Short mmCIF file of C-alpha atoms in Angstrom, two decimals:
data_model
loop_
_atom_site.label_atom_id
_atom_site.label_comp_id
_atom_site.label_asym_id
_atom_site.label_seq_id
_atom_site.Cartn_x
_atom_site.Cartn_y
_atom_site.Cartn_z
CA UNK P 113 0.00 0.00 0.00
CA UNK P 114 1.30 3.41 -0.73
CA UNK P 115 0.67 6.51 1.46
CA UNK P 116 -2.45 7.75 0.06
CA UNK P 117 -3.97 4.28 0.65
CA UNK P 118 -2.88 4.24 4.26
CA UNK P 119 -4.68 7.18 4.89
CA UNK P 120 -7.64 5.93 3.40
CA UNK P 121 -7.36 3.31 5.76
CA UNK P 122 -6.62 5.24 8.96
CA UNK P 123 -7.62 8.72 8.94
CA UNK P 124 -10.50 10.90 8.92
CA UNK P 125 -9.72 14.48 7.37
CA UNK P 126 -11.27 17.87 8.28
CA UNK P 127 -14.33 18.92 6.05
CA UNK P 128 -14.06 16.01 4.62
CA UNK P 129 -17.14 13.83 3.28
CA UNK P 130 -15.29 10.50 3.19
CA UNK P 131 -18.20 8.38 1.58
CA UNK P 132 -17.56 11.10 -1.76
CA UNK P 133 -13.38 11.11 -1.39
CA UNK P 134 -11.40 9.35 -3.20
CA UNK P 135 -7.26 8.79 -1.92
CA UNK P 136 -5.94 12.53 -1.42
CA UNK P 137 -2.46 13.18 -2.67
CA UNK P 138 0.14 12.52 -0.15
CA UNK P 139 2.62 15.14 0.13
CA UNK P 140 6.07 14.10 1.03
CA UNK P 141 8.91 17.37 0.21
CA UNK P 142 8.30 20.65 0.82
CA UNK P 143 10.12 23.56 -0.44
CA UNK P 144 9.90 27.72 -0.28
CA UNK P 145 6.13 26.98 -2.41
CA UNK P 146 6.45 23.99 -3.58
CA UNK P 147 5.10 20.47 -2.23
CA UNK P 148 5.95 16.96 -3.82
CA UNK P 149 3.63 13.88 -3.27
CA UNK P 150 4.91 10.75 -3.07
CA UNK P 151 4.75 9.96 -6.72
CA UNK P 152 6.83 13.03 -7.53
CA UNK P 153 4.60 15.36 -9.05
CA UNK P 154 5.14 19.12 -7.76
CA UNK P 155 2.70 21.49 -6.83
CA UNK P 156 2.90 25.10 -6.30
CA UNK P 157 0.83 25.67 -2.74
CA UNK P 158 -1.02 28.73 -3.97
CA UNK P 159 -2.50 29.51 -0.45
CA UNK P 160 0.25 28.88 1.82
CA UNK P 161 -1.14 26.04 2.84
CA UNK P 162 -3.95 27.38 4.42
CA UNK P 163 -2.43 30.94 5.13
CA UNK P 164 0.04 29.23 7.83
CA UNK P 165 3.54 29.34 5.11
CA UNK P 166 4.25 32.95 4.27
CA UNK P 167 8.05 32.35 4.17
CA UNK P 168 7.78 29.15 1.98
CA UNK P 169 8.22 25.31 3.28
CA UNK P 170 11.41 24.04 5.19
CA UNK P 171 12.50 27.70 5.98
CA UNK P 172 16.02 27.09 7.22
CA UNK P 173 15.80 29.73 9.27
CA UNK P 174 13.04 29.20 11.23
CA UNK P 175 14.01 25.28 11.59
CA UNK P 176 17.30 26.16 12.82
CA UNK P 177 15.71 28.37 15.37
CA UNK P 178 13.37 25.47 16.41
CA UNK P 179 16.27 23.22 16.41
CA UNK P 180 18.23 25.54 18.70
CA UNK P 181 15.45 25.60 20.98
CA UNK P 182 15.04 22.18 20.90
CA UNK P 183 18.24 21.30 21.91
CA UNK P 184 18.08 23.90 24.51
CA UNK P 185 14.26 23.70 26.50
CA UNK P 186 11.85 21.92 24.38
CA UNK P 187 8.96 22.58 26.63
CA UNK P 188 8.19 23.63 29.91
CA UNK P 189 4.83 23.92 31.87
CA UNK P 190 3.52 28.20 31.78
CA UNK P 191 1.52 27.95 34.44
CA UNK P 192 3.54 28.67 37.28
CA UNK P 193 6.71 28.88 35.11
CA UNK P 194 7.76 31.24 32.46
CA UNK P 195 10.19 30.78 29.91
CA UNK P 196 12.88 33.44 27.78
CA UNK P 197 11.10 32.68 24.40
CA UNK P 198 7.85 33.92 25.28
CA UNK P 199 9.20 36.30 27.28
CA UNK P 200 11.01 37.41 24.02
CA UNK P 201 8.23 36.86 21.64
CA UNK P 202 5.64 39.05 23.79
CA UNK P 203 8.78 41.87 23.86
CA UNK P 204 9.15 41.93 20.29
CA UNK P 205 4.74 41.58 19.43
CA UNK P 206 4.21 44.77 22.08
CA UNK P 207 6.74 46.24 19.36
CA UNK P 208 4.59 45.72 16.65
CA UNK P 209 0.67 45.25 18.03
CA UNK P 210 -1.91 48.45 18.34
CA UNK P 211 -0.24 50.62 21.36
CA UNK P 212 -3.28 50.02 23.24
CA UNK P 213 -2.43 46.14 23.64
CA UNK P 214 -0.59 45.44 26.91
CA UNK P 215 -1.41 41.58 27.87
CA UNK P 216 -0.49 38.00 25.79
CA UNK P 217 -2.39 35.31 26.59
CA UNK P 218 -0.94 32.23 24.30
CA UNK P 219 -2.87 29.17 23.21
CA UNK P 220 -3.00 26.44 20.46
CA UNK P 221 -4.75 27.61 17.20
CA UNK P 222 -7.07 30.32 15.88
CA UNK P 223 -10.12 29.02 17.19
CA UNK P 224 -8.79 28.49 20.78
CA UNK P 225 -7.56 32.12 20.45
CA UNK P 226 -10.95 33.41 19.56
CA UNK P 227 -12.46 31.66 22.59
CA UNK P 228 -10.11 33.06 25.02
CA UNK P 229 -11.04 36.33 23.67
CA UNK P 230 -15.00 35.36 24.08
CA UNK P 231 -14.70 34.03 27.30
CA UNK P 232 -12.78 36.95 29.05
CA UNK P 233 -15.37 39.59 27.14
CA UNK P 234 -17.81 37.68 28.80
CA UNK P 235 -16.32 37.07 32.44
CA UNK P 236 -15.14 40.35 32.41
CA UNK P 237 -18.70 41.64 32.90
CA UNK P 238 -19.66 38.63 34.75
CA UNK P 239 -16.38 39.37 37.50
CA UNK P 240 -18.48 43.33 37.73
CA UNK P 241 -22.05 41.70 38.50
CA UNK P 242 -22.90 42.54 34.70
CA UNK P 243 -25.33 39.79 32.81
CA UNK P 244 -23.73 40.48 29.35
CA UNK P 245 -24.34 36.98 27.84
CA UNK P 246 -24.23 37.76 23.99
CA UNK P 247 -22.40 38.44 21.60
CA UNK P 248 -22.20 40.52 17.96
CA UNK P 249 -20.32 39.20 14.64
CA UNK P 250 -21.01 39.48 10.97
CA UNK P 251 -23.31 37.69 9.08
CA UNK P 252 -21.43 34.99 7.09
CA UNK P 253 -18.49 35.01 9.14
CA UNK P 254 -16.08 32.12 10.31
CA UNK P 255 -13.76 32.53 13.39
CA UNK P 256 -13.35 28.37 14.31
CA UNK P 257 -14.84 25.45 15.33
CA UNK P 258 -14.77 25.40 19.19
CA UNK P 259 -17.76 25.95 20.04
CA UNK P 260 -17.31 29.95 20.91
CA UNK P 261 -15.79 30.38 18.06
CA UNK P 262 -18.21 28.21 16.04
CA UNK P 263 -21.37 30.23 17.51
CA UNK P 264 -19.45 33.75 16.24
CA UNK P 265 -19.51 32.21 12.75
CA UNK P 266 -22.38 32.63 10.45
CA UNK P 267 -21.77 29.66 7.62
CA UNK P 268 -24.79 27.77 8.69
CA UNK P 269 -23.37 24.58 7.39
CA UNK P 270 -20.68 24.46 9.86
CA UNK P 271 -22.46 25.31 12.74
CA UNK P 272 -26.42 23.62 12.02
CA UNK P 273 -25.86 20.50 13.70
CA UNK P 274 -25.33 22.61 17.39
CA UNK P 275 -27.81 24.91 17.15
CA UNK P 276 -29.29 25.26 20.68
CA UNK P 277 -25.62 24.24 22.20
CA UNK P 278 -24.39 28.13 21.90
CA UNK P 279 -23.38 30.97 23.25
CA UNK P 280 -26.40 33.43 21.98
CA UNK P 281 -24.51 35.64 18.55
CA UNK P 282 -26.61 38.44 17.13
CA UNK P 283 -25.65 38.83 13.37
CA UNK P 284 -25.19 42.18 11.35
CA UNK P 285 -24.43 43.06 7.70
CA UNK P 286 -20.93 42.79 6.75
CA UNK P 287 -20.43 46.33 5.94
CA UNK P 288 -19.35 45.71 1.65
CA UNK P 289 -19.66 49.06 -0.39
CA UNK P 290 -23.72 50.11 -0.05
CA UNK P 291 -24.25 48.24 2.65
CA UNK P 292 -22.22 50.83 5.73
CA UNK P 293 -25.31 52.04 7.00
CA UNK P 294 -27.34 49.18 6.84
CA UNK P 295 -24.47 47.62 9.07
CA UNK P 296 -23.92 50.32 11.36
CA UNK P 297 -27.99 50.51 11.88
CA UNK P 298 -27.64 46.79 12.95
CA UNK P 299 -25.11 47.18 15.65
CA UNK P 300 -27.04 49.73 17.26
CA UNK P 301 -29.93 47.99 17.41
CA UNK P 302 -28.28 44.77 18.58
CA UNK P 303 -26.52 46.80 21.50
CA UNK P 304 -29.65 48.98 22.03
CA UNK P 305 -31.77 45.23 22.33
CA UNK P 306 -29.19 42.77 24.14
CA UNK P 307 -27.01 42.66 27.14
CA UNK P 308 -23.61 42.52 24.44
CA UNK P 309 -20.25 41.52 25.84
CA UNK P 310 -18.18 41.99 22.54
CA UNK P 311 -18.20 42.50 18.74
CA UNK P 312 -16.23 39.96 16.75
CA UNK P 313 -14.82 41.01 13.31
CA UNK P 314 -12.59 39.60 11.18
CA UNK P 315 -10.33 42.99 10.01
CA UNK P 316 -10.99 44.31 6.37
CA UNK P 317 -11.40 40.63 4.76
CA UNK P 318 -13.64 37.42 5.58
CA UNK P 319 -11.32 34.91 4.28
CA UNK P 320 -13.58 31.56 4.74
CA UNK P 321 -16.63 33.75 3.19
CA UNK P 322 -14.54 34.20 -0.25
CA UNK P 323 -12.25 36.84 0.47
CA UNK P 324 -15.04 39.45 1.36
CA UNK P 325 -13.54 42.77 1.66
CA UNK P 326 -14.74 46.20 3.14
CA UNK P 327 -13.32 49.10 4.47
CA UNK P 328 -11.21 50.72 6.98
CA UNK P 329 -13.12 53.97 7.34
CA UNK P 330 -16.57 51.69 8.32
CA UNK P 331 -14.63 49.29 10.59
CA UNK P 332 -13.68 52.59 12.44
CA UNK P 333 -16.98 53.45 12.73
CA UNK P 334 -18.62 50.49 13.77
CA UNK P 335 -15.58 50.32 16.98
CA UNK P 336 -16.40 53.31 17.99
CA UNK P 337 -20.16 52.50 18.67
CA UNK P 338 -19.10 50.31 20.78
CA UNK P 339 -17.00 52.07 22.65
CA UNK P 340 -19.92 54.14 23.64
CA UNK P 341 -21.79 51.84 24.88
CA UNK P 342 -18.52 49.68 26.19
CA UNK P 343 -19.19 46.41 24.20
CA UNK P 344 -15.36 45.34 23.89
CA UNK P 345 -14.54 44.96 20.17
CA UNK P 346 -12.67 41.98 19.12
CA UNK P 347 -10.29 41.56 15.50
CA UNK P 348 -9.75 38.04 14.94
CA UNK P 349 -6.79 38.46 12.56
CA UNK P 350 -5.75 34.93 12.51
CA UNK P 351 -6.01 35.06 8.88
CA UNK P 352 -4.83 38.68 7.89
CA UNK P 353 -2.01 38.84 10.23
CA UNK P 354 1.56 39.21 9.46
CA UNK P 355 1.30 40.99 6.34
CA UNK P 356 -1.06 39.23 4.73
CA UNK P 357 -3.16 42.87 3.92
CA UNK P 358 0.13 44.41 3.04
CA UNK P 359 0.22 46.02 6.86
CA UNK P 360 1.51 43.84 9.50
CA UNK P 361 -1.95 44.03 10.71
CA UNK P 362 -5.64 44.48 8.81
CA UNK P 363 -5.69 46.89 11.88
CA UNK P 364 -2.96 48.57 10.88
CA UNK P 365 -5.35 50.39 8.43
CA UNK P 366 -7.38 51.76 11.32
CA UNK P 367 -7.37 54.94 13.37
CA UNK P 368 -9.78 53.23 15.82
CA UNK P 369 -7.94 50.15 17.68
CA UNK P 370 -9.77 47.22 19.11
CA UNK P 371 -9.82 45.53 22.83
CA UNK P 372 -8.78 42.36 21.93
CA UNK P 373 -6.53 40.17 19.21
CA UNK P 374 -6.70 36.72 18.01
CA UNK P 375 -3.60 35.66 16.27
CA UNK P 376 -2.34 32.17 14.63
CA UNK P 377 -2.15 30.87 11.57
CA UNK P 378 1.32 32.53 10.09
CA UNK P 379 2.97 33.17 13.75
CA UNK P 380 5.06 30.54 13.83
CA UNK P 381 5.64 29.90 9.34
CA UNK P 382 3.52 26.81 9.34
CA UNK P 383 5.98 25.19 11.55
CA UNK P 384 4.45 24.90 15.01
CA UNK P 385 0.43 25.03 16.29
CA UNK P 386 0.81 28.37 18.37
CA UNK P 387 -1.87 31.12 18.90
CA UNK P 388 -2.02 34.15 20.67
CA UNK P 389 -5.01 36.39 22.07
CA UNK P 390 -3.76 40.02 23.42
CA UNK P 391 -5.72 42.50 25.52
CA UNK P 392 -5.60 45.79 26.51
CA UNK P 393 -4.77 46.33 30.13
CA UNK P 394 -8.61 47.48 31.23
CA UNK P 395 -9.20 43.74 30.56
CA UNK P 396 -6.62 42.39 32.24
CA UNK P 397 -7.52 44.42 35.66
CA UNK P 398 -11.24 43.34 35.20
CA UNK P 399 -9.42 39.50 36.18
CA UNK P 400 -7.21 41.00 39.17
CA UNK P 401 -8.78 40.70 42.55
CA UNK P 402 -8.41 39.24 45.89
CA UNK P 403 -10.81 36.79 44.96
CA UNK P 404 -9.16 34.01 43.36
CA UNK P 405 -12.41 32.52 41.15
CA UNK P 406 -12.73 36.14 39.73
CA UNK P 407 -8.98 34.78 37.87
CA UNK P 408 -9.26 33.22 33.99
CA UNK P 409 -9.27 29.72 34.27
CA UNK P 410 -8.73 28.61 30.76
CA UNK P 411 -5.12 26.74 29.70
CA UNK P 412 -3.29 24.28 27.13
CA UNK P 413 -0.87 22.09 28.29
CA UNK P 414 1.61 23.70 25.59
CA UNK P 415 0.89 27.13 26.10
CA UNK P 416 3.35 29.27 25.41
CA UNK P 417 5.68 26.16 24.25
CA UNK P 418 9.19 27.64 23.94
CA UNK P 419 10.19 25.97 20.62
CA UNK P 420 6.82 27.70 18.92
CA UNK P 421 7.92 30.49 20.83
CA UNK P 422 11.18 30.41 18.96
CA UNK P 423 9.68 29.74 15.70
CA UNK P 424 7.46 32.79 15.61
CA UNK P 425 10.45 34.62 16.80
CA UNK P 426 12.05 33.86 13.69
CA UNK P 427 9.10 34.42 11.98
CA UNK P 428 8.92 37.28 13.07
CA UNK P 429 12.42 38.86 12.02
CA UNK P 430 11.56 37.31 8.46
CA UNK P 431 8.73 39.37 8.37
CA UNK P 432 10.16 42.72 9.43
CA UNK P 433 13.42 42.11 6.93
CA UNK P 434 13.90 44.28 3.82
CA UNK P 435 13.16 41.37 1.59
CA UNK P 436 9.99 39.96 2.77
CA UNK P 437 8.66 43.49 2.48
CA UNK P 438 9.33 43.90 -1.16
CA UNK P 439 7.78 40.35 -1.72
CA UNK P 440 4.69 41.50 0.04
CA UNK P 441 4.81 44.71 -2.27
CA UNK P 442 5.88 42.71 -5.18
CA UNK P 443 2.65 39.97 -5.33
CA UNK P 444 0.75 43.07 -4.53
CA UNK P 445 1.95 44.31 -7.61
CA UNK P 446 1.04 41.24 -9.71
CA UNK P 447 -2.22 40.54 -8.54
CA UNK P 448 -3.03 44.36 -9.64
CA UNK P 449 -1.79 43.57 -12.94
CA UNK P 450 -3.77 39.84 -13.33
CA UNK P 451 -6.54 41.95 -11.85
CA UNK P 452 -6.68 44.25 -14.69
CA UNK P 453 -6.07 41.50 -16.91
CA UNK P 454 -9.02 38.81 -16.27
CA UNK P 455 -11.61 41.82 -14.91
CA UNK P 456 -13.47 42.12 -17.95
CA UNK P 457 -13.52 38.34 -18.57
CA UNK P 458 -17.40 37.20 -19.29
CA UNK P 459 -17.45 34.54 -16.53
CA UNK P 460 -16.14 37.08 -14.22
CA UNK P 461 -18.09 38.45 -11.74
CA UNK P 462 -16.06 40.85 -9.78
CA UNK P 463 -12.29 40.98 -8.74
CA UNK P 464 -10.75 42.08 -5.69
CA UNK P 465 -7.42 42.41 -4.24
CA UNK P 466 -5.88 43.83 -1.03
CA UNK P 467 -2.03 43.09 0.05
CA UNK P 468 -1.10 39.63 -1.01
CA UNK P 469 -4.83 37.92 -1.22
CA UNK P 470 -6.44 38.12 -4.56
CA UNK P 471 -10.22 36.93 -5.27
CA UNK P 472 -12.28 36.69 -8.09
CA UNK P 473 -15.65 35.83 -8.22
CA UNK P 474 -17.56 33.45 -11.09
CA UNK P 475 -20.33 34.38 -12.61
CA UNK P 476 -23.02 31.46 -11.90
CA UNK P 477 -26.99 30.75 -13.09
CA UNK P 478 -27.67 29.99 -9.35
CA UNK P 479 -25.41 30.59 -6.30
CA UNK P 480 -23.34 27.43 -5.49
CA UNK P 481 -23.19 26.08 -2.21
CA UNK P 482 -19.46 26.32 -0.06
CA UNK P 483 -18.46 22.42 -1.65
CA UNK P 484 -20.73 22.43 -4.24
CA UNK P 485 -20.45 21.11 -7.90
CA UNK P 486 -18.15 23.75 -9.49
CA UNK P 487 -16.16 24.45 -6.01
CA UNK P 488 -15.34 20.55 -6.75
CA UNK P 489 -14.61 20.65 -10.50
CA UNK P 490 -12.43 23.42 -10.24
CA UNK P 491 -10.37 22.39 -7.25
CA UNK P 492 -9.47 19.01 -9.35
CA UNK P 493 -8.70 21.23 -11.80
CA UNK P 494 -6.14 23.07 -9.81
CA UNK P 495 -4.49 20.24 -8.41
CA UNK P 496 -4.61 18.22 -11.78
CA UNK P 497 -2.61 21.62 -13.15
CA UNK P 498 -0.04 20.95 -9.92
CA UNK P 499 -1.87 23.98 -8.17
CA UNK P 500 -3.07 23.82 -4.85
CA UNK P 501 -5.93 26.43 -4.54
CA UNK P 502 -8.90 25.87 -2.66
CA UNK P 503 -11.87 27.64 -4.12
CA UNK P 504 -15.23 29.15 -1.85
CA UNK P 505 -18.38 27.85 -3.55
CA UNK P 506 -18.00 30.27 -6.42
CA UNK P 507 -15.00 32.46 -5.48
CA UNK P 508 -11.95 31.69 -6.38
CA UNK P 509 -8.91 33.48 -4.31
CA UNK P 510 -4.59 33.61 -4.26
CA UNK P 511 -3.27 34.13 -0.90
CA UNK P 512 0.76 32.64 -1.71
CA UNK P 513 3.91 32.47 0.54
CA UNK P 514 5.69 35.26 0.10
CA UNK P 515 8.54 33.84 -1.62
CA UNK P 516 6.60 32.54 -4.46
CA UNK P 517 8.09 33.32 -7.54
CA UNK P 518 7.24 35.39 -10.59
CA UNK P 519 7.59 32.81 -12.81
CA UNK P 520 5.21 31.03 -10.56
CA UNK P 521 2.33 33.19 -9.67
CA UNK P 522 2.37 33.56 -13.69
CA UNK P 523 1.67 30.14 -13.94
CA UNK P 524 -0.85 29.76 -10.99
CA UNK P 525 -2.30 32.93 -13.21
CA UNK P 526 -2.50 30.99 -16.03
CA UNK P 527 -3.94 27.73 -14.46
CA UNK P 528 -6.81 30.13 -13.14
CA UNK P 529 -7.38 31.97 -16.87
CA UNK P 530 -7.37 28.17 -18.45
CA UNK P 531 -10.06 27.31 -15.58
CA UNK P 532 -12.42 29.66 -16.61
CA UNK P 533 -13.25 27.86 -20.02
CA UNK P 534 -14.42 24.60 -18.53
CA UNK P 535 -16.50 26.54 -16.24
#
């Protein structure tokens, strides 16, 4: 048996209907942004392999960091204990994050940092005698699937089977050109009707949505409502962080800065699970009292792990070096000039672009569902064409490592033109 039939034998993959799947490629070599499966056939990982690889596979950097660490303190317990290369990592985020974030609170993945943030909006009030039980988010969002973060989200078919098991979410517009009043009408009301502890957004882009975009100057808005009426706010930027908008941060592009961060995804380069969650110091002294069950009992046994700690260190330093910022600049670039390219194409719908993540959208009879028919053909498609993309119902997006080639994104370019005939 080869490795793809193993697999079939043993494992069960995520969003994966396994009675429809046949044996999924199994990927063996990875390097900067290309992947080889175990037959040799390359691929060039269009999406960074799920926005977690912005500085390309078996970054000798970063894995000589890790094995330094490694060799060094592998792991040690953080509660309790604390270790340099969190204390180093925090040192060098406060350098970077909104000035009004003071506290890091580390975890395992995006989800698990999105329900640290909803469970200290919520105990927060909860430690002050305040019944604030729900919470606000966007319709159509996705921030996870713990079951906080699941109940934020608003793609029904992710979250349907636990209806009744969640924390209570009012939804709003997502705030797309025409639609900024509508949206800032809704969050009034919902504040103005409900007992609301936060309001969840994901910055400037809803990646799981299709690459959704909408701007800065509403996002401002929409914060400070609730700082008026002292609903915390909430940017789950587990996709969009670390340049990924062209800023280090989607809210980078604001004036208006939120309570709370969720980071994940690209803070370590795809090397090692590590998430983060960061607070401004009013929430922080809402936990600190004489009474010890007023403190935030929530933990993973490898928070703040020291060799993820040292990998998102390196990570780090990648990101803020003179080269990685003309990459980010340079895909930019390119994805303005395929934009302008493919816009006027017939089976186009609309185009967007921001930083390094480029979506198009096809123009369809009837609107397909998330994994429906032509999400399907078109992902075998890409991968038959040794491109891993990983289209949204109808939406097709680009969201590469940074190092990717010109040469490259030309021909993941290309691949996408040639897929819009046998649509």
């Amino acid at each position: 048996m080869n490795l793809s039939e193993k697999d079939q034998l043993y494992h069960w993959h995520p969003y994966t209907q396994h009675k429809t799947t046949g044996l999924l490629p199994a990927i063996v070599r990875g390097e900067s942004a290309l992947l080889w499966d175990e037959n040799g056939k390359e691929y060039i990982d269009a999406i960074a392999s799920w926005w977690v690889n912005p500085y390309g596979h078996s970054n000798k950097y970063i894995a000589d960091a890790i094995y330094e660490q490694l060799t060094t303190l592998e792991h040690v317990l953080f509660g309790g204990f604390t270790n340099k290369p969190a204390v180093l990592l925090s040192e060098q985020l406060m350098k970077i994050l909104p000035s009004n974030q003071k506290k890091i609170f580390f975890s395992d993945n995006g989800s698990t940092a999105v329900e640290v943030a909803l469970k200290a909006s919520l105990q927060y009030f909860y430690n002050k005698g305040e019944n604030r039980k729900s919470v606000i988010a966007f319709e159509d969002a996705f921030h996870g699937d713990t079951f906080g973060a699941m109940a934020s989200s608003g793609i029904t078919f992710f979250t349907e089977a636990f209806q009744g098991s969640l924390i209570n979410v009012i939804r709003i517009p997502v705030p797309t050109k025409g639609n900024e009043s509508k949206s800032k009408e809704a969050l009034q009301n919902a504040i103005q009707s409900n007992e609301c502890a936060a309001f969840i957004f994901e910055p400037l882009v809803q990646g799981a949505a299709g690459m959704v975009m909408y701007e800065p100057e509403i996002l401002d808005e929409l914060i400070f409502i609730c700082k008026l009426h002292n609903v915390f706010t909430i940017a789950d930027e587990v996709m969009t962080g670390f340049g990924k908008t062209g800023k280090t941060f989607a809210c980078d592009y604001l004036t208006r800065k939120p309570d709370m961060m969720c980071l994940s995804k690209a803070l370590t380069g795809g090397t090692i699970p590590m998430a983060i969650t960061t607070f401004s110091q009013e929430i922080f002294d809402g936990f600190l009292d004489e009474d010890t069950n007023k403190a935030l009992f929530h933990g993973h046994t490898f928070t703040a792990n020291p060799t993820g700690c040292a990998a998102a260190l390196a990570s780090l330093q990648l990101l803020q070096s003179a080269a990685i910022q003309e990459d980010i600049q340079r895909i930019n670039q390119s994805h303005l000039r395929f934009q302008a390219r493919v816009k006027s194409h017939s089976k186009i719908k609309t185009t967007r672009v921001l930083g390094v993540i480029f979506a198009l959208e096809i123009v369809t009879e009837k609107q397909e569902s998330y994994y429906g028919t032509l999400r399907n053909k078109l992902y075998n498609y890409f991968i038959e064409n040794g491109i891993i993309l990983r289209p949204v119902g109808n939406t097709v997006y680009i969201l590469p490592p940074y190092i990717i080639t010109e040469n490259q994104l030309e021909k993941v370019y290309q691949v996408v033109e040639s897929a819009l005939e046998i649509v």
